[in-house]
Amino acid sequence: MTNDDLASRAARLIAALRESRKYGAVSEDALFRVAETACRGHRRDSDALKAAKRKLHQACGAFEAGNRDLVKATRHLLKATPRDADPIVIRSALTPLLQHHASTHERLPFLDRYFREVFGITGLPRTLLDLGGGLGPLCRPWMGLAPDALILHRELDGHLVEVVTTVSAHFDWPIDSAVHDALSPIASPTAEVTLLLKLLPLLERARKNSSLEVLRRIPSGFVVVSFPTQSLSGRNKGMATQYADFMDSLASSLDTMPTRIDFPNELVYVWKVKASD
Ligand SMILES: C[S@@+](CC[C@H](N)C(=O)[O-])C[C@H]1O[C@@H](n2cnc3c(N)ncnc32)[C@H](O)[C@@H]1O
C-alpha cells in the first residue's frame, strides 16, 4: 500500500467514525492515530472500521454509560438545580451524572476523603490540570478548591468536554475544557497540580512505553497518577501488584519517590516534580 493509498483509506475511515454517534466527537489526532493503525493492519475497509471502533471502545467508549442519556441527564440537572443552590444539593444533583462515567462512579463512595488526602500532600491548587479527565471536574464540590481556582480539563471525547463545560458554566466555576489527545505532541497547559487518574494504562495500551514520555512533558508542580485495582467488571486480577510494579519502574526512571495512597478500588501516587536544571 502506498502512502497515498494509506492516507486516502485513513481519511475514509475517519469520515465514517465522525458519523458514529459514539465516536463522532473524539479528538482529530486520536482518530487519525487509530485510523492509520487500523488501515495498516487490515486490507478491507470494513475490517479496519471494526478494529478502529474496538480501539476507541478501549480508550473511551467502555467507560461511558451512553452519551444520549448523559446529555439528557445534564439538561435535567441544570434545570432543577439553580447555580446558588446549597452545596449539598449541588453534590446530590451531580451524583447521577458522575455515575455515567465508570471512573467517577467507582470513586463516589470515598470522594471526600480522596481529594482531602491528595491535596493534603500537594496543597490546594489554584490551577489544576485534569488530563484524560473524563467527568472529573464535576467533582469540584468535593475538592475544597477556592472559588477562583481554575480547572484545566483535557479529554479525548468531545461529548464529555461538552458536559463539563455546560455544567461549569451553569455553576460559574472557572473552567478551560478542551478536546485533546494526551499522546499528541501538543503541550499540556501549565498547572500547579496535574491529575492523570486511571489514564496511564490506557495510554500504554494505545502506545507501549508512552507513559514516561507523557509524564516527562508535564509542566506541573505536582503530579498525581492513579491506577484501578479492579477491572470494569469488578474483578480483582492482581492489578494492584501489577500497577505498583509498573509505577516503581516509572518512579525510578523519573528519579522520584512518590507518596502512595491506597483507596478501596484505586491506587494513587503523588510526587513533587523536580525543577529542571
Ligand atoms: C479510565 S478513564 C479516567 C477518567 C478520569 N481521569 C477519572 O479517573 O475519573 C480515562 C479517560 O481518559 C480518556 N482518554 C483515553 N485516552 C486518552 C488520550 N489519549 N488522551 C486524552 N484522554 C484520553 C477517556 O475518554 C476517559 O474519559
PDB file of N, CA and C in Angstrom, residues 137-187:
ATOM      1  N   PRO A 137     -13.868  17.127  36.482  1.00  0.00           N
ATOM      2  CA  PRO A 137     -14.114  18.478  37.016  1.00  0.00           C
ATOM      3  C   PRO A 137     -15.476  18.633  37.690  1.00  0.00           C
ATOM      4  N   LEU A 138     -16.399  17.678  37.438  1.00  0.00           N
ATOM      5  CA  LEU A 138     -17.700  17.773  38.115  1.00  0.00           C
ATOM      6  C   LEU A 138     -17.589  17.335  39.577  1.00  0.00           C
ATOM      7  N   CYS A 139     -16.393  16.889  39.984  1.00  0.00           N
ATOM      8  CA  CYS A 139     -16.153  16.574  41.403  1.00  0.00           C
ATOM      9  C   CYS A 139     -15.785  17.831  42.178  1.00  0.00           C
ATOM     10  N   ARG A 140     -15.792  18.973  41.524  1.00  0.00           N
ATOM     11  CA  ARG A 140     -15.368  20.220  42.176  1.00  0.00           C
ATOM     12  C   ARG A 140     -16.017  20.444  43.558  1.00  0.00           C
ATOM     13  N   PRO A 141     -17.311  20.190  43.741  1.00  0.00           N
ATOM     14  CA  PRO A 141     -17.883  20.427  45.075  1.00  0.00           C
ATOM     15  C   PRO A 141     -17.271  19.551  46.167  1.00  0.00           C
ATOM     16  N   TRP A 142     -16.517  18.533  45.813  1.00  0.00           N
ATOM     17  CA  TRP A 142     -15.863  17.673  46.813  1.00  0.00           C
ATOM     18  C   TRP A 142     -14.385  18.062  46.995  1.00  0.00           C
ATOM     19  N   MET A 143     -13.891  18.979  46.153  1.00  0.00           N
ATOM     20  CA  MET A 143     -12.441  19.212  46.137  1.00  0.00           C
ATOM     21  C   MET A 143     -11.966  20.241  47.153  1.00  0.00           C
ATOM     22  N   GLY A 144     -12.862  21.128  47.553  1.00  0.00           N
ATOM     23  CA  GLY A 144     -12.475  22.177  48.501  1.00  0.00           C
ATOM     24  C   GLY A 144     -11.634  23.281  47.882  1.00  0.00           C
ATOM     25  N   LEU A 145     -11.684  23.439  46.552  1.00  0.00           N
ATOM     26  CA  LEU A 145     -10.877  24.478  45.883  1.00  0.00           C
ATOM     27  C   LEU A 145     -11.440  25.870  46.159  1.00  0.00           C
ATOM     28  N   ALA A 146     -10.588  26.882  46.051  1.00  0.00           N
ATOM     29  CA  ALA A 146     -11.061  28.270  46.154  1.00  0.00           C
ATOM     30  C   ALA A 146     -12.002  28.546  44.971  1.00  0.00           C
ATOM     31  N   PRO A 147     -12.983  29.465  45.162  1.00  0.00           N
ATOM     32  CA  PRO A 147     -13.949  29.714  44.077  1.00  0.00           C
ATOM     33  C   PRO A 147     -13.289  30.161  42.775  1.00  0.00           C
ATOM     34  N   ASP A 148     -12.117  30.836  42.882  1.00  0.00           N
ATOM     35  CA  ASP A 148     -11.492  31.311  41.634  1.00  0.00           C
ATOM     36  C   ASP A 148     -10.414  30.345  41.107  1.00  0.00           C
ATOM     37  N   ALA A 149     -10.271  29.177  41.724  1.00  0.00           N
ATOM     38  CA  ALA A 149      -9.274  28.209  41.219  1.00  0.00           C
ATOM     39  C   ALA A 149      -9.734  27.704  39.852  1.00  0.00           C
ATOM     40  N   LEU A 150      -8.759  27.601  38.932  1.00  0.00           N
ATOM     41  CA  LEU A 150      -9.081  27.227  37.553  1.00  0.00           C
ATOM     42  C   LEU A 150      -8.806  25.741  37.318  1.00  0.00           C
ATOM     43  N   ILE A 151      -9.802  25.034  36.777  1.00  0.00           N
ATOM     44  CA  ILE A 151      -9.557  23.645  36.360  1.00  0.00           C
ATOM     45  C   ILE A 151      -9.354  23.632  34.847  1.00  0.00           C
ATOM     46  N   LEU A 152      -8.220  23.040  34.445  1.00  0.00           N
ATOM     47  CA  LEU A 152      -7.919  22.849  33.019  1.00  0.00           C
ATOM     48  C   LEU A 152      -8.230  21.388  32.718  1.00  0.00           C
ATOM     49  N   HIS A 153      -9.212  21.167  31.882  1.00  0.00           N
ATOM     50  CA  HIS A 153      -9.677  19.795  31.615  1.00  0.00           C
ATOM     51  C   HIS A 153      -9.329  19.416  30.184  1.00  0.00           C
ATOM     52  N   ARG A 154      -8.611  18.303  30.012  1.00  0.00           N
ATOM     53  CA  ARG A 154      -8.254  17.835  28.668  1.00  0.00           C
ATOM     54  C   ARG A 154      -8.735  16.399  28.537  1.00  0.00           C
ATOM     55  N   GLU A 155      -9.507  16.136  27.492  1.00  0.00           N
ATOM     56  CA  GLU A 155     -10.182  14.839  27.382  1.00  0.00           C
ATOM     57  C   GLU A 155     -10.345  14.467  25.910  1.00  0.00           C
ATOM     58  N   LEU A 156     -10.200  13.153  25.649  1.00  0.00           N
ATOM     59  CA  LEU A 156     -10.282  12.635  24.278  1.00  0.00           C
ATOM     60  C   LEU A 156     -11.678  12.809  23.668  1.00  0.00           C
ATOM     61  N   ASP A 157     -12.703  12.648  24.494  1.00  0.00           N
ATOM     62  CA  ASP A 157     -14.073  12.594  23.990  1.00  0.00           C
ATOM     63  C   ASP A 157     -14.786  13.940  24.136  1.00  0.00           C
ATOM     64  N   GLY A 158     -15.120  14.532  22.999  1.00  0.00           N
ATOM     65  CA  GLY A 158     -15.767  15.844  22.992  1.00  0.00           C
ATOM     66  C   GLY A 158     -17.118  15.875  23.689  1.00  0.00           C
ATOM     67  N   HIS A 159     -17.825  14.728  23.777  1.00  0.00           N
ATOM     68  CA  HIS A 159     -19.113  14.736  24.482  1.00  0.00           C
ATOM     69  C   HIS A 159     -18.904  15.071  25.958  1.00  0.00           C
ATOM     70  N   LEU A 160     -17.811  14.527  26.527  1.00  0.00           N
ATOM     71  CA  LEU A 160     -17.537  14.781  27.952  1.00  0.00           C
ATOM     72  C   LEU A 160     -17.100  16.226  28.156  1.00  0.00           C
ATOM     73  N   VAL A 161     -16.361  16.760  27.177  1.00  0.00           N
ATOM     74  CA  VAL A 161     -15.951  18.171  27.237  1.00  0.00           C
ATOM     75  C   VAL A 161     -17.201  19.060  27.232  1.00  0.00           C
ATOM     76  N   GLU A 162     -18.166  18.687  26.416  1.00  0.00           N
ATOM     77  CA  GLU A 162     -19.396  19.487  26.333  1.00  0.00           C
ATOM     78  C   GLU A 162     -20.145  19.480  27.670  1.00  0.00           C
ATOM     79  N   VAL A 163     -20.225  18.310  28.285  1.00  0.00           N
ATOM     80  CA  VAL A 163     -20.935  18.207  29.563  1.00  0.00           C
ATOM     81  C   VAL A 163     -20.209  19.023  30.645  1.00  0.00           C
ATOM     82  N   VAL A 164     -18.888  18.852  30.711  1.00  0.00           N
ATOM     83  CA  VAL A 164     -18.097  19.560  31.737  1.00  0.00           C
ATOM     84  C   VAL A 164     -18.222  21.080  31.540  1.00  0.00           C
ATOM     85  N   THR A 165     -18.146  21.523  30.297  1.00  0.00           N
ATOM     86  CA  THR A 165     -18.227  22.962  30.012  1.00  0.00           C
ATOM     87  C   THR A 165     -19.607  23.507  30.378  1.00  0.00           C
ATOM     88  N   THR A 166     -20.642  22.769  30.018  1.00  0.00           N
ATOM     89  CA  THR A 166     -22.011  23.229  30.271  1.00  0.00           C
ATOM     90  C   THR A 166     -22.289  23.322  31.770  1.00  0.00           C
ATOM     91  N   VAL A 167     -21.916  22.278  32.499  1.00  0.00           N
ATOM     92  CA  VAL A 167     -22.193  22.276  33.939  1.00  0.00           C
ATOM     93  C   VAL A 167     -21.377  23.368  34.638  1.00  0.00           C
ATOM     94  N   SER A 168     -20.098  23.507  34.251  1.00  0.00           N
ATOM     95  CA  SER A 168     -19.233  24.501  34.904  1.00  0.00           C
ATOM     96  C   SER A 168     -19.759  25.913  34.640  1.00  0.00           C
ATOM     97  N   ALA A 169     -20.204  26.160  33.409  1.00  0.00           N
ATOM     98  CA  ALA A 169     -20.735  27.497  33.079  1.00  0.00           C
ATOM     99  C   ALA A 169     -21.986  27.763  33.917  1.00  0.00           C
ATOM    100  N   HIS A 170     -22.826  26.757  34.076  1.00  0.00           N
ATOM    101  CA  HIS A 170     -24.065  26.924  34.846  1.00  0.00           C
ATOM    102  C   HIS A 170     -23.769  27.340  36.291  1.00  0.00           C
ATOM    103  N   PHE A 171     -22.759  26.686  36.896  1.00  0.00           N
ATOM    104  CA  PHE A 171     -22.448  26.989  38.303  1.00  0.00           C
ATOM    105  C   PHE A 171     -21.390  28.085  38.444  1.00  0.00           C
ATOM    106  N   ASP A 172     -20.973  28.645  37.303  1.00  0.00           N
ATOM    107  CA  ASP A 172     -19.979  29.720  37.339  1.00  0.00           C
ATOM    108  C   ASP A 172     -18.628  29.256  37.880  1.00  0.00           C
ATOM    109  N   TRP A 173     -18.239  28.038  37.585  1.00  0.00           N
ATOM    110  CA  TRP A 173     -16.933  27.512  38.015  1.00  0.00           C
ATOM    111  C   TRP A 173     -15.908  27.834  36.930  1.00  0.00           C
ATOM    112  N   PRO A 174     -14.749  28.375  37.304  1.00  0.00           N
ATOM    113  CA  PRO A 174     -13.718  28.642  36.295  1.00  0.00           C
ATOM    114  C   PRO A 174     -13.239  27.334  35.645  1.00  0.00           C
ATOM    115  N   ILE A 175     -13.364  27.257  34.335  1.00  0.00           N
ATOM    116  CA  ILE A 175     -13.005  26.021  33.624  1.00  0.00           C
ATOM    117  C   ILE A 175     -12.386  26.358  32.276  1.00  0.00           C
ATOM    118  N   ASP A 176     -11.438  25.533  31.858  1.00  0.00           N
ATOM    119  CA  ASP A 176     -10.917  25.613  30.492  1.00  0.00           C
ATOM    120  C   ASP A 176     -10.899  24.155  30.042  1.00  0.00           C
ATOM    121  N   SER A 177     -11.913  23.777  29.285  1.00  0.00           N
ATOM    122  CA  SER A 177     -12.077  22.368  28.916  1.00  0.00           C
ATOM    123  C   SER A 177     -11.914  22.222  27.411  1.00  0.00           C
ATOM    124  N   ALA A 178     -11.099  21.262  26.972  1.00  0.00           N
ATOM    125  CA  ALA A 178     -10.858  21.123  25.539  1.00  0.00           C
ATOM    126  C   ALA A 178     -10.616  19.660  25.171  1.00  0.00           C
ATOM    127  N   VAL A 179     -10.966  19.339  23.930  1.00  0.00           N
ATOM    128  CA  VAL A 179     -10.689  18.012  23.390  1.00  0.00           C
ATOM    129  C   VAL A 179      -9.187  17.926  23.123  1.00  0.00           C
ATOM    130  N   HIS A 180      -8.580  16.819  23.569  1.00  0.00           N
ATOM    131  CA  HIS A 180      -7.122  16.731  23.487  1.00  0.00           C
ATOM    132  C   HIS A 180      -6.701  15.261  23.547  1.00  0.00           C
ATOM    133  N   ASP A 181      -5.733  14.905  22.742  1.00  0.00           N
ATOM    134  CA  ASP A 181      -5.166  13.553  22.802  1.00  0.00           C
ATOM    135  C   ASP A 181      -3.845  13.635  23.565  1.00  0.00           C
ATOM    136  N   ALA A 182      -3.785  13.000  24.727  1.00  0.00           N
ATOM    137  CA  ALA A 182      -2.564  13.068  25.546  1.00  0.00           C
ATOM    138  C   ALA A 182      -1.359  12.485  24.822  1.00  0.00           C
ATOM    139  N   LEU A 183      -1.587  11.693  23.774  1.00  0.00           N
ATOM    140  CA  LEU A 183      -0.469  11.106  23.032  1.00  0.00           C
ATOM    141  C   LEU A 183       0.013  12.009  21.900  1.00  0.00           C
ATOM    142  N   SER A 184      -0.668  13.115  21.678  1.00  0.00           N
ATOM    143  CA  SER A 184      -0.198  14.026  20.626  1.00  0.00           C
ATOM    144  C   SER A 184       0.931  14.885  21.197  1.00  0.00           C
ATOM    145  N   PRO A 185       1.812  15.399  20.342  1.00  0.00           N
ATOM    146  CA  PRO A 185       2.950  16.169  20.879  1.00  0.00           C
ATOM    147  C   PRO A 185       2.559  17.572  21.364  1.00  0.00           C
ATOM    148  N   ILE A 186       1.282  17.948  21.222  1.00  0.00           N
ATOM    149  CA  ILE A 186       0.865  19.298  21.661  1.00  0.00           C
ATOM    150  C   ILE A 186       1.025  19.402  23.179  1.00  0.00           C
ATOM    151  N   ALA A 187       1.686  20.462  23.629  1.00  0.00           N
ATOM    152  CA  ALA A 187       1.999  20.593  25.058  1.00  0.00           C
ATOM    153  C   ALA A 187       0.724  20.776  25.883  1.00  0.00           C
TER     154      ALA A 187
END
